[in-house]
Tab-separated table of C-alpha atoms in Angstrom:
chain	number	residue	atom	x	y	z
A	520	MET	CA	0.000	0.000	0.000
A	521	ILE	CA	2.813	2.391	0.825
A	522	ARG	CA	4.516	1.794	-2.508
A	523	THR	CA	1.263	2.277	-4.425
A	524	TYR	CA	-0.588	5.039	-2.606
A	525	LEU	CA	2.091	7.158	-0.899
A	526	PRO	CA	3.356	8.835	-4.094
A	527	ILE	CA	-0.226	9.468	-5.228
A	528	LEU	CA	-1.258	10.984	-1.888
A	529	LEU	CA	1.846	13.168	-1.707
A	530	LYS	CA	1.420	14.410	-5.276
A	531	GLU	CA	-2.280	15.099	-4.840
A	532	SER	CA	-1.778	16.824	-1.476
A	533	VAL	CA	0.558	19.317	-3.176
A	534	TYR	CA	-1.476	19.610	-6.398
A	535	GLN	CA	-4.828	20.060	-4.596
A	536	LYS	CA	-3.279	21.977	-1.672
A	537	ARG	CA	-5.094	19.652	0.759
A	538	PHE	CA	-3.378	19.212	4.098
A	539	GLU	CA	-5.564	16.211	5.014
A	540	LEU	CA	-4.098	14.223	2.116
A	541	LEU	CA	-0.616	14.891	3.491
A	542	ILE	CA	-1.810	13.667	6.896
A	543	ASP	CA	-3.196	10.516	5.242
A	544	ALA	CA	0.143	9.969	3.483
A	545	LEU	CA	2.039	10.301	6.766
A	546	ASP	CA	-0.426	7.958	8.490
A	547	LEU	CA	0.114	5.409	5.753
A	548	CYS	CA	3.874	5.468	6.474
A	549	VAL	CA	3.438	4.167	10.033
A	550	PRO	CA	4.146	0.422	10.020
A	551	PRO	CA	2.298	-2.076	12.231
A	552	LEU	CA	3.562	-1.919	15.817
A	553	SER	CA	5.085	-5.393	15.664
A	554	LEU	CA	7.062	-4.430	12.534
A	555	LEU	CA	8.125	-1.193	14.211
A	556	VAL	CA	9.468	-3.209	17.163
A	557	VAL	CA	11.322	-5.599	14.835
A	558	MET	CA	12.839	-2.633	12.981
A	559	TRP	CA	13.902	-1.059	16.285
A	560	LEU	CA	15.474	-4.342	17.422
A	561	GLY	CA	17.403	-4.544	14.166
A	562	ILE	CA	18.654	-0.968	14.450
A	563	MET	CA	19.579	-1.490	18.103
A	564	THR	CA	21.467	-4.696	17.263
A	565	ILE	CA	23.362	-3.125	14.362
A	566	SER	CA	24.199	-0.039	16.446
A	567	SER	CA	25.488	-2.231	19.261
A	568	LEU	CA	27.612	-4.315	16.900
A	569	PHE	CA	29.171	-1.214	15.354
A	570	THR	CA	29.891	0.130	18.826
A	571	LEU	CA	31.635	-3.116	19.761
A	572	VAL	CA	33.999	-2.729	16.815
A	573	GLY	CA	34.912	0.816	17.741
A	574	ALA	CA	32.171	3.114	16.442
A	575	SER	CA	30.657	5.870	18.546
A	576	TRP	CA	28.132	5.168	21.320
A	577	ILE	CA	25.845	7.878	19.921
A	578	SER	CA	23.844	5.479	17.723
A	579	VAL	CA	23.256	3.097	20.649
A	580	ILE	CA	22.158	5.967	22.889
A	581	ILE	CA	19.769	7.306	20.239
A	582	SER	CA	18.374	3.810	19.554
A	583	ALA	CA	17.936	3.067	23.257
A	584	THR	CA	16.233	6.430	23.797
A	585	ALA	CA	13.878	5.748	20.890
A	586	GLY	CA	13.066	2.325	22.373
A	587	LEU	CA	12.411	3.855	25.778
A	588	CYS	CA	10.107	6.466	24.242
A	589	PHE	CA	8.303	3.743	22.279
A	590	LEU	CA	7.856	1.621	25.409
A	591	THR	CA	6.650	4.641	27.377
A	592	ALA	CA	4.108	5.487	24.668
A	593	ILE	CA	2.757	1.935	24.604
A	594	LEU	CA	2.500	1.692	28.398
A	595	THR	CA	0.890	5.137	28.626
A	596	ALA	CA	-1.689	4.243	25.981
A	597	TRP	CA	-2.347	0.892	27.646
A	598	SER	CA	-2.779	2.391	31.119
A	599	GLY	CA	-5.031	5.137	29.826
A	600	PHE	CA	-7.279	3.162	27.501
A	601	ALA	CA	-6.801	-0.605	27.576
A	602	THR	CA	-6.318	-1.915	31.122
A	603	LYS	CA	-9.816	-3.435	31.138
A	604	ILE	CA	-9.558	-4.845	27.635
A	605	LEU	CA	-6.002	-6.187	27.918
A	606	PRO	CA	-4.915	-7.282	31.409
A	607	LEU	CA	-1.262	-6.934	32.406
A	608	ASN	CA	-0.561	-10.682	32.164
A	609	GLN	CA	-1.703	-10.622	28.512
A	610	LEU	CA	0.261	-7.451	27.815
A	611	LEU	CA	3.413	-9.237	28.949
A	612	THR	CA	2.909	-11.839	26.189
A	613	VAL	CA	3.274	-9.191	23.458
A	614	PRO	CA	7.050	-9.798	23.007
A	615	PHE	CA	6.283	-13.432	22.124
A	616	TYR	CA	3.715	-12.239	19.573
A	617	VAL	CA	6.346	-9.964	18.021
A	618	LEU	CA	8.831	-12.853	17.836
A	619	LYS	CA	6.207	-14.998	16.088
A	620	LYS	CA	5.758	-12.249	13.474
A	621	ILE	CA	9.438	-12.206	12.423
A	622	PRO	CA	9.054	-15.149	9.969
A	623	VAL	CA	6.073	-13.374	8.377
A	624	TYR	CA	8.154	-10.245	7.786
A	625	LEU	CA	11.108	-12.260	6.490
A	626	GLN	CA	8.767	-14.087	4.111
A	627	PHE	CA	7.563	-10.714	2.855
A	628	LEU	CA	11.135	-9.603	2.165
A	629	ILE	CA	12.150	-12.852	0.456
A	630	LYS	CA	9.012	-13.614	-1.522
A	631	PRO	CA	6.392	-10.841	-1.353
A	632	GLN	CA	2.804	-11.694	-2.141
A	633	ASN	CA	1.759	-10.305	-5.532
A	634	ILE	CA	-1.894	-11.279	-5.663
A	635	TRP	CA	-4.848	-10.190	-3.583
A	636	ILE	CA	-6.311	-12.956	-1.443
A	637	ARG	CA	-9.906	-12.121	-0.667
A	638	THR	CA	-10.884	-12.680	2.946
A	639	GLU	CA	-13.995	-14.777	3.512
A	640	ARG	CA	-16.779	-12.719	5.051
A	641	ASP	CA	-19.949	-13.794	6.788
A	642	SER	CA	-22.928	-12.731	4.744
A	643	VAL	CA	-25.386	-10.440	6.485
A	644	SER	CA	-28.937	-11.542	5.758
């Protein structure tokens, strides 16, 4: 979706001078939370490896700060809106969910799906 619609939304937001289309384009750029966590883990790992071979600590500090901000945002949102829907013991299982998603993301990188698979829907009578 990003590859298809982002350029269109950006072009049309400038051409039509519509700020809401720019907002839609930016919203489209936000990946699913589990993918965002996997990307952060990758950046943190690479930063740490470079630091071990002599690079600056700046990248690790920035990555760790970003992770802390991300964790704070998730916990703040959970405590404000989802404590009744998602109890703490279920929230603590989220890292396992993210780990289970890694093969899905790797599959997407290796062999992306090119056809639309229509989801079965219950018919409303």
